[in-house]
Short mmCIF file of C-alpha atoms in Angstrom, two decimals:
data_model
loop_
_atom_site.label_atom_id
_atom_site.label_comp_id
_atom_site.label_asym_id
_atom_site.label_seq_id
_atom_site.Cartn_x
_atom_site.Cartn_y
_atom_site.Cartn_z
CA MET A 1373 0.07 -0.05 0.01
CA ASN A 1374 0.94 3.72 -0.76
CA ALA A 1375 1.57 6.25 2.13
CA ILE A 1376 -1.94 7.72 1.01
CA GLU A 1377 -3.58 4.57 0.81
CA ILE A 1378 -2.76 3.82 4.32
CA SER A 1379 -3.81 7.53 5.54
CA MET A 1380 -6.95 7.51 4.12
CA ILE A 1381 -7.60 3.75 5.92
CA GLU A 1382 -5.90 5.01 9.23
CA ASP A 1383 -8.33 7.45 8.98
CA LEU A 1384 -11.70 5.55 8.23
CA LYS A 1385 -10.28 3.31 11.32
CA LYS A 1386 -9.20 6.23 13.42
CA SER A 1387 -12.97 7.56 12.67
CA LEU A 1388 -14.66 4.52 13.42
CA GLU A 1389 -12.83 3.96 17.10
CA LYS A 1390 -13.58 8.17 17.73
CA HIS A 1391 -17.28 6.50 17.46
CA SER A 1392 -19.93 6.29 20.34
CA ASN A 1393 -21.59 2.80 19.53
CA ILE A 1394 -20.20 1.13 16.81
CA GLN A 1395 -22.51 -2.21 16.31
CA GLU A 1396 -19.34 -4.94 15.11
CA ASN A 1397 -20.41 -8.59 13.16
CA THR A 1398 -23.54 -7.76 14.89
CA ALA A 1399 -25.13 -11.72 14.86
CA ARG A 1400 -28.01 -11.96 11.84
CA GLU A 1401 -31.09 -12.45 13.74
CA SER A 1402 -30.53 -9.11 16.28
CA LEU A 1403 -29.63 -7.00 12.97
CA ILE A 1404 -33.27 -8.15 11.38
CA SER A 1405 -34.70 -7.13 15.28
CA LEU A 1406 -33.23 -3.41 14.19
CA ALA A 1407 -33.97 -3.18 10.88
CA VAL A 1408 -37.59 -4.25 11.78
CA GLU A 1409 -37.21 -1.85 15.63
CA ASN A 1410 -35.95 0.66 13.43
CA LYS A 1411 -38.59 1.24 10.77
CA GLU A 1412 -36.46 0.32 8.33
CA ALA A 1413 -38.26 -2.39 7.35
CA ILE A 1414 -41.79 -4.26 8.14
CA LEU A 1415 -43.05 -7.53 8.57
CA THR A 1416 -44.55 -9.12 5.71
CA ARG A 1417 -46.95 -11.68 7.16
CA ASN A 1418 -44.62 -14.96 6.46
CA GLY A 1419 -41.53 -13.77 8.10
CA SER A 1420 -39.89 -12.12 5.32
CA LEU A 1421 -38.84 -8.35 5.80
CA ALA A 1422 -40.24 -5.54 3.41
CA THR A 1423 -38.59 -2.07 2.10
CA TRP A 1424 -39.06 0.75 0.05
CA THR A 1425 -36.86 2.85 -1.91
CA PRO A 1426 -37.93 6.46 -3.07
CA THR A 1427 -37.91 6.42 -6.53
CA HIS A 1428 -34.98 7.85 -8.18
CA SER A 1429 -33.50 4.12 -6.13
CA THR A 1430 -35.25 2.15 -7.49
CA GLY A 1431 -32.42 0.53 -10.18
CA ARG A 1432 -28.71 0.90 -10.22
CA SER A 1433 -27.39 4.46 -10.24
CA PRO A 1434 -25.26 4.66 -13.87
CA LYS A 1435 -24.96 8.07 -14.17
CA ASP A 1436 -23.59 8.21 -11.23
CA THR A 1437 -21.40 5.54 -10.63
CA TYR A 1438 -17.68 6.52 -10.95
CA ILE A 1439 -14.12 5.28 -10.51
CA VAL A 1440 -11.21 7.05 -10.08
CA ARG A 1441 -8.58 7.87 -12.23
CA ASN A 1442 -4.76 6.48 -10.47
CA GLN A 1443 -1.97 6.32 -11.60
CA LYS A 1444 -2.27 3.15 -10.49
CA THR A 1445 -4.90 0.78 -11.90
CA GLU A 1446 -5.67 3.69 -14.89
CA LEU A 1447 -4.13 2.14 -17.61
CA ASN A 1448 -5.99 -0.99 -16.99
CA ILE A 1449 -9.72 0.08 -17.44
CA ASP A 1450 -11.39 0.85 -20.62
CA TRP A 1451 -12.80 4.43 -20.49
CA THR A 1452 -14.10 3.86 -23.91
CA SER A 1453 -16.89 2.25 -22.15
CA PRO A 1454 -19.99 4.20 -21.29
CA ASN A 1455 -19.78 2.76 -17.82
CA ASN A 1456 -15.98 4.19 -16.67
CA ILE A 1457 -16.89 6.93 -16.01
CA GLY A 1458 -13.50 9.03 -14.28
CA MET A 1459 -13.63 10.87 -10.71
CA ASN A 1460 -10.26 12.86 -9.79
CA PRO A 1461 -8.47 11.91 -6.93
CA GLN A 1462 -9.50 14.52 -5.30
CA THR A 1463 -13.39 14.84 -5.96
CA PHE A 1464 -13.03 10.98 -4.09
CA ALA A 1465 -11.31 12.88 -1.19
CA LEU A 1466 -14.13 15.37 -0.53
CA ILE A 1467 -16.51 12.55 -1.16
CA PHE A 1468 -14.53 10.17 1.76
CA GLU A 1469 -14.16 13.50 3.92
CA ASP A 1470 -17.82 14.01 4.05
CA ALA A 1471 -18.27 10.60 4.43
CA LEU A 1472 -16.26 10.59 7.40
CA LYS A 1473 -18.34 13.46 9.21
CA ILE A 1474 -21.61 11.73 8.26
CA ILE A 1475 -20.40 8.39 9.88
CA GLN A 1476 -19.70 10.54 13.37
CA ASN A 1477 -22.90 12.41 13.48
CA LYS A 1478 -24.94 8.85 13.12
CA LYS A 1479 -26.08 7.47 16.63
CA THR A 1480 -24.82 3.77 15.43
CA ILE A 1481 -22.86 3.19 12.99
CA TYR A 1482 -22.85 -0.86 12.30
CA THR A 1483 -19.60 -3.12 10.69
CA THR A 1484 -19.39 -6.58 9.54
CA ASP A 1485 -16.40 -8.69 7.77
CA ARG A 1486 -17.42 -11.08 4.82
CA VAL A 1487 -15.68 -11.99 2.17
CA ILE A 1488 -16.20 -12.07 -1.57
CA GLY A 1489 -15.75 -15.81 -3.27
CA ALA A 1490 -16.59 -18.52 -2.32
CA ASP A 1491 -12.94 -20.17 -2.98
CA SER A 1492 -10.73 -19.04 -0.04
CA LYS A 1493 -7.22 -18.98 -2.58
CA TYR A 1494 -9.47 -16.32 -3.59
CA ALA A 1495 -11.81 -14.69 -1.61
CA LEU A 1496 -11.32 -10.90 -1.09
CA PRO A 1497 -11.81 -9.51 2.84
CA VAL A 1498 -14.28 -6.17 3.31
CA LYS A 1499 -15.43 -4.33 6.33
CA THR A 1500 -18.80 -3.27 5.33
CA ILE A 1501 -20.24 0.31 7.18
CA CYS A 1502 -23.31 1.06 6.86
CA ASP A 1503 -25.81 2.76 8.79
CA GLN A 1504 -28.76 0.92 8.29
CA ALA A 1505 -29.07 -3.09 10.33
CA LEU A 1506 -31.13 -3.64 6.80
CA SER A 1507 -27.82 -2.75 5.01
CA GLN A 1508 -26.36 -5.57 7.02
CA VAL A 1509 -28.84 -7.91 6.45
CA PHE A 1510 -28.68 -7.85 2.78
CA ILE A 1511 -25.61 -7.40 3.38
CA ASP A 1512 -25.52 -11.10 6.24
CA ASN A 1513 -27.00 -12.23 2.88
CA MET A 1514 -25.09 -11.66 -0.63
CA PHE A 1515 -21.92 -11.50 1.29
CA ARG A 1516 -20.06 -15.04 2.48
CA PRO A 1517 -18.68 -15.25 5.78
CA VAL A 1518 -14.84 -15.18 6.66
CA PRO A 1519 -13.43 -19.23 6.09
CA THR A 1520 -11.62 -20.12 8.33
CA ASP A 1521 -7.94 -20.83 6.20
CA ILE A 1522 -8.95 -17.13 4.68
CA GLU A 1523 -4.60 -16.40 5.59
CA LYS A 1524 -4.31 -18.48 2.45
CA SER A 1525 -6.16 -16.61 -0.21
CA ILE A 1526 -4.17 -14.20 -2.69
CA PHE A 1527 -6.22 -11.20 -0.79
CA ALA A 1528 -5.84 -11.88 2.77
CA GLU A 1529 -3.64 -8.40 3.19
CA GLU A 1530 -5.91 -6.50 0.24
CA GLN A 1531 -9.34 -5.60 2.26
CA PHE A 1532 -11.51 -3.30 0.88
CA TYR A 1533 -13.56 -1.37 2.36
CA LEU A 1534 -17.20 -0.74 1.83
CA ILE A 1535 -19.09 2.47 3.24
CA ALA A 1536 -22.85 2.85 2.81
CA LEU A 1537 -24.59 5.89 3.68
CA PRO A 1538 -28.15 5.39 1.31
CA GLN A 1539 -30.20 7.86 3.47
CA ASP A 1540 -27.66 11.00 3.15
CA LYS A 1541 -27.00 12.95 0.41
CA LEU A 1542 -23.78 15.20 -1.20
CA GLU A 1543 -24.00 18.49 -0.36
CA LYS A 1544 -24.57 19.64 -4.32
CA ASN A 1545 -23.32 23.34 -4.23
CA ARG A 1546 -20.13 22.04 -2.95
CA TYR A 1547 -19.94 19.29 -5.66
CA LYS A 1548 -21.00 21.51 -8.46
CA GLY A 1549 -18.51 21.13 -11.76
CA LEU A 1550 -16.30 18.27 -9.69
CA VAL A 1551 -20.12 14.72 -10.09
CA ARG A 1552 -22.74 15.25 -12.93
CA ASP A 1553 -24.90 17.80 -13.63
CA LEU A 1554 -28.95 16.89 -14.02
CA PRO A 1555 -31.18 17.99 -16.55
CA ASN A 1556 -32.63 20.73 -14.81
CA GLY A 1557 -29.38 22.82 -14.01
CA GLU A 1558 -28.67 21.10 -10.39
CA THR A 1559 -26.29 18.85 -9.43
CA SER A 1560 -27.23 15.26 -8.21
CA ASP A 1561 -26.37 14.42 -4.53
CA ILE A 1562 -25.84 10.87 -5.29
CA CYS A 1563 -22.31 8.84 -5.73
CA VAL A 1564 -21.70 5.63 -6.00
CA VAL A 1565 -17.57 5.33 -6.17
CA ILE A 1566 -14.35 2.62 -6.13
CA ASP A 1567 -11.01 3.25 -5.80
CA PHE A 1568 -9.45 1.05 -7.06
CA ASP A 1569 -6.46 2.10 -5.03
CA LYS A 1570 -7.04 2.93 -2.36
CA LYS A 1571 -9.34 0.23 -1.76
CA ILE A 1572 -12.32 1.94 -1.17
CA GLY A 1573 -15.86 2.09 -2.38
CA ILE A 1574 -18.71 5.19 -0.77
CA ILE A 1575 -21.79 5.31 -2.46
CA ILE A 1576 -24.80 7.76 -0.77
CA GLY A 1577 -27.85 8.54 -2.13
CA SER A 1578 -28.74 5.33 -3.23
CA SER A 1579 -31.11 3.46 -1.44
CA TYR A 1580 -30.70 0.59 -3.64
CA MET A 1581 -29.41 -2.38 -2.02
CA GLY A 1582 -27.97 -3.94 -5.41
CA SER A 1583 -25.96 -0.95 -5.36
CA MET A 1584 -24.23 -2.35 -2.62
CA LYS A 1585 -23.43 -5.56 -4.24
CA LYS A 1586 -22.62 -4.65 -8.04
CA LEU A 1587 -20.12 -2.05 -6.57
CA MET A 1588 -17.73 -4.93 -5.25
CA PHE A 1589 -19.14 -7.41 -7.97
CA THR A 1590 -16.83 -4.58 -10.19
CA VAL A 1591 -14.33 -4.70 -7.74
CA MET A 1592 -14.25 -8.76 -8.24
CA ASN A 1593 -13.91 -7.78 -11.74
CA TYR A 1594 -10.88 -5.63 -11.66
CA LEU A 1595 -9.36 -7.74 -9.42
CA LEU A 1596 -8.94 -11.24 -10.90
CA PRO A 1597 -7.84 -10.74 -14.34
CA PHE A 1598 -4.63 -10.33 -12.95
CA LYS A 1599 -4.44 -12.90 -10.94
CA GLY A 1600 -5.46 -15.21 -13.42
CA VAL A 1601 -9.33 -15.84 -12.97
CA LEU A 1602 -11.79 -14.86 -15.49
CA PRO A 1603 -14.63 -13.13 -13.91
CA LEU A 1604 -18.12 -13.61 -15.52
CA HIS A 1605 -21.80 -12.12 -15.42
CA CYS A 1606 -23.78 -15.63 -15.14
CA SER A 1607 -25.01 -18.84 -13.51
CA ALA A 1608 -23.42 -21.58 -12.88
CA ASN A 1609 -24.83 -25.31 -11.89
CA GLU A 1610 -23.15 -28.81 -11.43
CA GLY A 1611 -24.67 -32.31 -12.16
CA SER A 1612 -24.46 -34.93 -10.78
CA ASN A 1613 -21.41 -36.82 -12.10
CA GLY A 1614 -19.77 -33.50 -11.07
CA ASP A 1615 -19.83 -31.74 -14.72
CA SER A 1616 -20.12 -28.07 -14.00
CA ALA A 1617 -22.08 -25.12 -16.42
CA LEU A 1618 -21.94 -21.43 -16.84
CA LEU A 1619 -24.57 -19.31 -18.57
CA LEU A 1620 -24.08 -16.46 -19.44
CA GLY A 1621 -27.60 -13.48 -20.43
CA LEU A 1622 -28.99 -9.68 -19.65
CA SER A 1623 -32.27 -10.50 -18.89
CA GLY A 1624 -35.07 -11.98 -20.24
CA THR A 1625 -33.40 -14.05 -21.29
CA GLY A 1626 -33.73 -17.44 -19.32
CA LYS A 1627 -30.84 -17.90 -17.21
CA THR A 1628 -32.38 -17.63 -14.00
CA THR A 1629 -34.85 -20.33 -15.83
CA LEU A 1630 -32.74 -22.19 -17.05
CA SER A 1631 -30.10 -22.65 -14.38
CA ALA A 1632 -32.13 -23.90 -11.89
CA ASP A 1633 -32.01 -27.47 -13.69
CA PRO A 1634 -33.76 -30.52 -10.77
CA GLU A 1635 -30.82 -32.84 -11.94
CA ARG A 1636 -27.89 -30.03 -11.49
CA ALA A 1637 -27.60 -28.88 -8.12
CA LEU A 1638 -26.93 -24.74 -8.32
CA LEU A 1639 -23.41 -22.90 -7.27
CA GLY A 1640 -24.96 -19.41 -7.78
CA ASP A 1641 -27.05 -17.47 -10.06
CA ASP A 1642 -25.08 -13.95 -11.01
CA GLU A 1643 -21.78 -13.50 -10.30
CA HIS A 1644 -18.25 -16.19 -10.14
CA GLY A 1645 -14.99 -16.64 -11.11
CA TRP A 1646 -12.77 -19.33 -13.29
CA SER A 1647 -9.50 -19.95 -11.87
CA ASN A 1648 -6.76 -22.21 -12.92
CA ASP A 1649 -8.54 -24.87 -10.49
CA GLY A 1650 -12.41 -24.43 -11.51
CA ILE A 1651 -14.99 -22.67 -10.65
CA PHE A 1652 -16.32 -20.24 -7.88
CA ASN A 1653 -19.54 -18.51 -6.87
CA PHE A 1654 -18.93 -14.64 -5.22
CA GLU A 1655 -21.52 -14.18 -3.35
CA ASN A 1656 -23.56 -16.01 -0.91
CA GLY A 1657 -27.91 -15.17 -1.48
CA CYS A 1658 -29.39 -14.20 -4.75
CA TYR A 1659 -31.04 -10.87 -5.62
CA ALA A 1660 -33.21 -12.40 -7.52
CA LYS A 1661 -36.26 -9.79 -10.00
CA MET A 1662 -39.82 -10.31 -7.88
CA ILE A 1663 -42.28 -8.53 -10.94
CA ASP A 1664 -44.79 -11.95 -12.15
CA ILE A 1665 -43.47 -14.24 -10.31
CA THR A 1666 -45.69 -16.65 -9.07
CA PRO A 1667 -45.35 -20.29 -6.94
CA LYS A 1668 -45.87 -21.97 -10.41
CA SER A 1669 -43.72 -19.82 -12.87
CA GLU A 1670 -40.50 -19.75 -10.25
CA PRO A 1671 -40.79 -22.20 -7.31
CA GLU A 1672 -37.75 -22.59 -6.06
CA ILE A 1673 -37.44 -18.18 -6.04
CA TYR A 1674 -41.07 -18.07 -4.55
CA ASN A 1675 -40.74 -20.42 -1.47
CA ALA A 1676 -37.25 -18.66 -0.45
CA VAL A 1677 -38.80 -15.66 -0.45
CA MET A 1678 -41.96 -17.18 0.57
CA HIS A 1679 -41.71 -19.52 2.66
CA ASP A 1680 -43.22 -18.67 6.58
CA ASP A 1681 -40.31 -18.55 9.49
CA ASP A 1682 -40.60 -16.90 12.97
CA TYR A 1683 -39.27 -13.50 11.28
CA ARG A 1684 -35.30 -13.61 13.68
CA ASN A 1685 -34.59 -16.88 11.26
CA HIS A 1686 -35.83 -15.67 7.94
CA GLY A 1687 -34.11 -12.65 6.10
CA SER A 1688 -35.38 -12.42 3.15
CA ILE A 1689 -35.68 -8.88 2.16
CA ILE A 1690 -38.46 -8.17 -0.61
CA GLU A 1691 -37.61 -4.56 -2.12
CA ASN A 1692 -40.10 -2.58 -3.78
CA ALA A 1693 -43.04 -4.98 -4.28
CA MET A 1694 -46.28 -3.61 -3.71
CA ILE A 1695 -47.92 -5.21 -0.89
CA TYR A 1696 -51.68 -4.30 0.22
CA PRO A 1697 -52.58 -2.91 3.63
CA ASN A 1698 -54.28 -6.63 4.35
CA GLY A 1699 -50.93 -8.01 3.99
CA ASP A 1700 -51.17 -9.07 0.30
CA ILE A 1701 -48.26 -8.81 -2.01
CA ASP A 1702 -48.85 -7.83 -5.08
CA PHE A 1703 -45.52 -8.91 -7.66
CA PHE A 1704 -47.50 -8.50 -10.78
CA ASP A 1705 -47.91 -3.87 -9.14
CA ASP A 1706 -45.01 -2.53 -11.77
CA ARG A 1707 -46.44 0.94 -11.09
CA LEU A 1708 -43.36 2.13 -9.00
CA THR A 1709 -41.10 -0.53 -10.82
CA GLN A 1710 -40.74 -3.18 -12.97
CA ASN A 1711 -37.10 -4.13 -10.58
CA SER A 1712 -38.82 -5.12 -8.29
CA ARG A 1713 -36.27 -7.49 -5.60
CA ALA A 1714 -35.49 -10.12 -3.26
CA SER A 1715 -32.24 -10.51 -1.40
CA TYR A 1716 -32.00 -14.82 0.50
CA PRO A 1717 -29.43 -16.69 0.84
CA LEU A 1718 -28.90 -18.95 -0.78
CA LYS A 1719 -29.41 -21.84 1.16
CA PHE A 1720 -32.94 -21.05 1.22
CA LEU A 1721 -32.80 -22.97 -1.84
CA LYS A 1722 -33.16 -26.75 -1.98
CA ASN A 1723 -31.05 -27.74 -4.90
CA ILE A 1724 -27.40 -26.42 -4.44
CA LYS A 1725 -23.76 -27.62 -4.11
CA GLU A 1726 -23.45 -25.69 -0.12
CA SER A 1727 -19.85 -25.09 -1.27
CA SER A 1728 -20.57 -22.79 -4.45
CA ILE A 1729 -16.96 -24.02 -5.89
CA SER A 1730 -16.88 -26.91 -8.60
CA GLY A 1731 -14.77 -27.93 -11.47
CA HIS A 1732 -13.65 -26.12 -15.00
CA PRO A 1733 -17.02 -26.09 -16.55
CA ASN A 1734 -17.52 -28.53 -19.64
CA THR A 1735 -20.38 -25.79 -21.29
CA VAL A 1736 -20.44 -22.86 -21.32
CA LEU A 1737 -23.66 -21.82 -22.01
CA PHE A 1738 -24.81 -18.00 -23.86
CA LEU A 1739 -28.22 -16.97 -23.64
CA THR A 1740 -29.60 -14.39 -26.01
CA ALA A 1741 -33.52 -13.48 -26.62
CA ASP A 1742 -33.71 -12.34 -30.30
CA ALA A 1743 -37.19 -10.19 -30.81
CA TYR A 1744 -35.77 -10.58 -34.52
CA GLY A 1745 -35.81 -14.36 -34.61
CA VAL A 1746 -33.65 -14.80 -37.29
CA LEU A 1747 -30.57 -16.41 -35.01
CA PRO A 1748 -30.65 -20.25 -34.69
CA PRO A 1749 -32.23 -20.92 -31.25
CA VAL A 1750 -28.15 -23.13 -30.45
CA SER A 1751 -25.10 -23.34 -32.31
CA LYS A 1752 -22.02 -23.99 -31.74
CA LEU A 1753 -19.31 -21.18 -31.47
CA SER A 1754 -15.17 -22.19 -32.20
CA LYS A 1755 -13.31 -20.50 -30.10
CA GLU A 1756 -12.47 -17.27 -32.26
CA GLN A 1757 -16.52 -17.15 -32.48
CA ALA A 1758 -17.37 -17.39 -28.77
CA MET A 1759 -15.11 -14.53 -27.99
CA LEU A 1760 -16.86 -11.79 -30.83
CA TRP A 1761 -19.91 -13.39 -28.86
CA PHE A 1762 -18.76 -12.67 -25.33
CA LEU A 1763 -17.92 -8.97 -26.60
CA MET A 1764 -21.20 -8.35 -27.99
CA GLY A 1765 -22.84 -9.50 -25.42
CA TYR A 1766 -26.31 -9.43 -27.62
CA THR A 1767 -29.83 -9.62 -26.31
CA SER A 1768 -32.54 -7.44 -27.70
CA LYS A 1769 -35.71 -4.94 -26.14
CA LEU A 1770 -38.60 -5.72 -27.76
CA ALA A 1771 -41.45 -3.22 -29.04
CA GLY A 1772 -43.44 -1.49 -25.93
CA THR A 1773 -41.19 -2.61 -23.22
CA GLU A 1774 -39.64 1.51 -23.67
CA THR A 1775 -41.47 4.81 -24.44
CA GLY A 1776 -40.48 5.12 -28.12
CA VAL A 1777 -39.83 1.68 -28.65
CA THR A 1778 -41.68 0.18 -31.60
CA GLU A 1779 -40.14 -2.40 -32.83
CA PRO A 1780 -37.07 -4.68 -31.37
CA GLN A 1781 -34.04 -3.24 -30.85
CA ALA A 1782 -30.72 -4.87 -30.52
CA THR A 1783 -28.63 -4.33 -26.94
CA PHE A 1784 -25.52 -5.07 -26.34
CA SER A 1785 -23.65 -5.20 -23.57
CA ARG A 1786 -20.25 -5.85 -22.94
CA PHE A 1787 -19.50 -9.86 -21.50
CA PHE A 1788 -23.02 -9.72 -21.15
CA GLY A 1789 -22.38 -7.73 -17.89
CA GLN A 1790 -21.12 -4.02 -19.50
CA PRO A 1791 -21.62 -1.68 -15.81
CA PHE A 1792 -19.65 -4.10 -13.60
CA MET A 1793 -16.84 -4.98 -16.73
CA PRO A 1794 -14.46 -1.54 -16.41
CA CYS A 1795 -10.99 -3.88 -17.65
CA ASN A 1796 -10.00 -3.19 -21.18
CA PRO A 1797 -12.19 -5.84 -23.36
CA ASN A 1798 -9.03 -7.51 -24.79
CA ILE A 1799 -8.56 -8.76 -20.91
CA TYR A 1800 -11.37 -10.62 -20.84
CA ALA A 1801 -11.79 -11.84 -24.43
CA LYS A 1802 -8.59 -13.06 -24.33
CA MET A 1803 -8.88 -15.02 -20.87
CA LEU A 1804 -12.15 -17.01 -21.93
CA GLY A 1805 -10.40 -17.89 -25.20
CA ASP A 1806 -6.80 -18.92 -23.84
CA LYS A 1807 -9.73 -20.87 -21.04
CA MET A 1808 -11.74 -22.48 -23.61
CA GLU A 1809 -8.83 -23.73 -25.40
CA LYS A 1810 -7.26 -25.05 -21.83
CA HIS A 1811 -10.04 -27.08 -20.82
CA ASN A 1812 -12.03 -28.47 -23.49
CA THR A 1813 -14.81 -26.54 -22.52
CA ASN A 1814 -18.04 -26.06 -25.06
CA VAL A 1815 -19.52 -22.99 -25.75
CA TYR A 1816 -22.86 -22.93 -27.40
CA LEU A 1817 -25.72 -19.85 -28.11
CA ILE A 1818 -29.08 -20.47 -27.25
CA ASN A 1819 -31.80 -18.01 -28.66
CA THR A 1820 -34.18 -17.80 -26.35
CA GLY A 1821 -35.96 -15.88 -28.45
CA TRP A 1822 -38.25 -15.36 -31.69
CA SER A 1823 -39.42 -17.73 -34.27
CA GLY A 1824 -41.29 -17.70 -37.93
CA GLY A 1825 -41.19 -13.62 -37.61
CA SER A 1826 -39.74 -10.85 -35.18
CA TYR A 1827 -41.83 -9.86 -31.99
CA GLY A 1828 -45.59 -9.70 -33.19
CA THR A 1829 -45.60 -11.97 -35.84
CA GLY A 1830 -43.48 -14.71 -34.83
CA SER A 1831 -44.29 -16.61 -31.72
CA ARG A 1832 -41.20 -17.27 -29.31
CA ILE A 1833 -39.64 -20.74 -28.60
CA LYS A 1834 -41.45 -22.96 -26.55
CA LEU A 1835 -39.26 -23.61 -23.03
CA LYS A 1836 -39.16 -27.49 -23.83
CA TYR A 1837 -37.57 -26.88 -26.95
CA THR A 1838 -34.84 -24.60 -25.68
CA ARG A 1839 -34.77 -27.09 -22.46
CA ALA A 1840 -34.15 -30.15 -25.16
CA MET A 1841 -31.85 -27.58 -27.02
CA VAL A 1842 -29.60 -27.61 -23.16
CA ASP A 1843 -30.04 -30.80 -21.96
CA ALA A 1844 -28.06 -32.05 -25.42
CA ALA A 1845 -25.58 -29.17 -25.39
CA LEU A 1846 -24.84 -30.16 -20.80
CA LYS A 1847 -25.32 -33.77 -21.71
CA GLY A 1848 -22.66 -33.56 -24.80
CA LYS A 1849 -24.66 -34.92 -27.14
CA LEU A 1850 -24.58 -31.94 -29.99
CA ASN A 1851 -20.79 -32.80 -30.01
CA GLN A 1852 -22.18 -36.43 -32.20
CA VAL A 1853 -23.73 -34.34 -34.77
CA GLU A 1854 -23.34 -32.69 -38.02
CA TYR A 1855 -22.96 -28.65 -38.59
CA THR A 1856 -23.82 -26.35 -41.59
CA LYS A 1857 -22.41 -22.44 -41.03
CA ASP A 1858 -24.63 -19.56 -41.30
CA HIS A 1859 -22.62 -17.22 -43.39
CA LEU A 1860 -24.38 -14.01 -42.23
CA PHE A 1861 -23.31 -14.89 -38.64
CA HIS A 1862 -20.72 -16.78 -38.35
CA LEU A 1863 -22.31 -19.55 -36.99
CA ASN A 1864 -22.27 -23.39 -36.75
CA VAL A 1865 -25.89 -25.03 -36.60
CA PRO A 1866 -26.37 -28.59 -35.80
CA SER A 1867 -28.54 -30.73 -38.37
CA SER A 1868 -30.18 -32.66 -35.19
CA CYS A 1869 -31.28 -32.55 -31.60
CA GLU A 1870 -32.63 -34.66 -29.95
CA ASN A 1871 -36.31 -33.91 -29.06
CA VAL A 1872 -36.54 -30.47 -31.18
CA PRO A 1873 -38.70 -30.54 -34.85
CA THR A 1874 -35.00 -30.10 -36.79
CA GLU A 1875 -37.46 -27.91 -38.83
CA ILE A 1876 -36.46 -25.21 -36.26
CA LEU A 1877 -33.14 -25.10 -36.32
CA ASN A 1878 -32.58 -23.13 -39.41
CA PRO A 1879 -34.89 -20.14 -39.02
CA ILE A 1880 -35.63 -19.40 -42.21
CA ASN A 1881 -36.67 -22.55 -42.64
CA THR A 1882 -39.83 -20.65 -39.20
CA TRP A 1883 -40.75 -17.82 -42.02
CA ASP A 1884 -43.37 -17.69 -43.93
CA ASN A 1885 -41.74 -14.72 -46.09
CA LYS A 1886 -38.22 -15.77 -46.95
CA LYS A 1887 -37.49 -12.33 -48.39
CA GLU A 1888 -37.76 -10.73 -44.80
CA TYR A 1889 -36.50 -13.38 -43.16
CA HIS A 1890 -33.15 -12.30 -45.04
CA LYS A 1891 -34.18 -8.43 -45.16
CA THR A 1892 -34.42 -8.66 -40.86
CA ALA A 1893 -31.03 -10.45 -41.25
CA GLU A 1894 -29.54 -8.97 -43.20
CA LYS A 1895 -31.48 -5.55 -40.97
CA LEU A 1896 -29.63 -7.10 -37.73
CA ALA A 1897 -26.51 -7.94 -39.18
CA LYS A 1898 -25.27 -4.18 -40.41
CA LYS A 1899 -26.60 -3.69 -36.12
CA PHE A 1900 -23.95 -6.31 -35.23
CA SER A 1901 -20.76 -4.16 -37.23
CA GLU A 1902 -22.32 -0.59 -36.47
CA GLY A 1903 -22.25 -1.63 -32.84
CA PHE A 1904 -19.33 -4.06 -32.68
CA ASP A 1905 -16.95 -0.05 -34.66
CA LYS A 1906 -18.30 1.27 -32.80
CA ALA A 1907 -17.37 -0.04 -29.04
CA TYR A 1908 -14.01 -1.14 -30.13
CA GLY A 1909 -13.20 0.20 -33.62
CA LYS A 1910 -10.24 1.87 -31.67
CA GLN A 1911 -9.41 -1.33 -29.75
CA ASP A 1912 -6.53 -3.89 -30.38
CA ILE A 1913 -8.87 -7.23 -31.34
CA LEU A 1914 -7.87 -9.89 -33.15
CA PRO A 1915 -8.80 -9.28 -36.73
CA GLU A 1916 -9.57 -13.09 -36.54
CA ILE A 1917 -12.01 -12.26 -33.75
CA VAL A 1918 -12.95 -9.64 -35.91
CA SER A 1919 -14.43 -11.51 -39.19
CA GLN A 1920 -16.68 -14.16 -36.41
CA CYS A 1921 -18.71 -10.42 -36.62
CA PRO A 1922 -21.76 -10.75 -37.95
CA GLY A 1923 -21.77 -8.52 -41.19
CA LYS A 1924 -18.03 -8.35 -41.93
#
């Protein structure tokens, strides 16, 4: 650590030592009770906790999320990515100074020691400092207990400090010209900021609890590649023979549904690392979307949140869902937000692998919901193709989901998690290619979207067929079939797949209007080419990867 880094952490420690009421590593049951007593949450009929945030905090605040530009780390970060917003060290020093003042003025401060990472060799110690007991219940749900062999971790002496003050605000006049200007000319009073050098993250003004989780996810995604570990925004599960699989996909692609397989134990639903030893979950719990959920549609998630228990043993947190005065919960009411969430420990699910660690993945699935209806429902990717689709992270928005969206729109989120992947893109892409090659891992693109036409004309590919394709990929059955080349999208399409009608494997077969298919396919390929040029035109991407981009 350099002198400034040590100084800041020492200042933080002294501030905590001076505080008159620090609750350190308070037991889970006590934190839950305090959250209720302090009116930070209310009890539901089943014993879980319910809370609501201000309307500006029903989701992340990407335009108020910053990375401090330090000489030591600056060259490793892709500043051309729209989510990597730089902050100068002087502004961070002001925010840190204000955070210490806010801490001193709080009646009670709660601190918790946890780690990120199920494999103790790569576990990152993190001390979370909050003024709300409910925040620490969330941390207890999501971050992992410190393992007994933490001294083996490569990060054993690299503890990270997370300060979360969700109900406070930045003083607008003090930060004029230093943080984001709002459309009305005022200065934003919210910040979510990471200083990788100083190992400190600060959240002020964002009540969305996912801000804490995603900040630490971003930290791991920055640190791990330099330790030989590929961080991935994905779910993971393991078969009865110990064969593991990773499922990557943006919201709406079916990642949660498809990773919940009765024949495969879940390692985790969102964040994993792929090391030289295998894969491991970052987290201790899940932070699941609750909009439109029913016991039939997502039985495991629903039961994890809604099972009956004494509230002190429960601790699931329902965030921003409608609850009526009689206690009924309406997960279909989206008037506050479509992003209602629930946090709960993995142990509340039935079919999990408790260690959250497995060997090298036999199979990686990239999930996309193609609303244009032109991508094959399943394709096998070569190393270069996989690196390209990993770089692009494609899915599509549907007409009607946002104001002004009248037809499907191509959406690209690099590595299926753009806001949380701060490093230069070739770092992540090369690691994927190298690990695929070294461990003989098969990568498949699974289209869970439309067939027979675009959204509004065609129909969603039946879930039973998608499950059959996933099953065939996981069991190695797609290694035994012939493939044809889709030259527009540079994909290898199987000629057959068990329990799937052969005619749907080539999407043109499902369109009545073949000319319209070709026109739509060309349109999407052009969007890929333009999207690639915009994101990576000035990046040093190998020609053999560029050549696999649709439209090129």
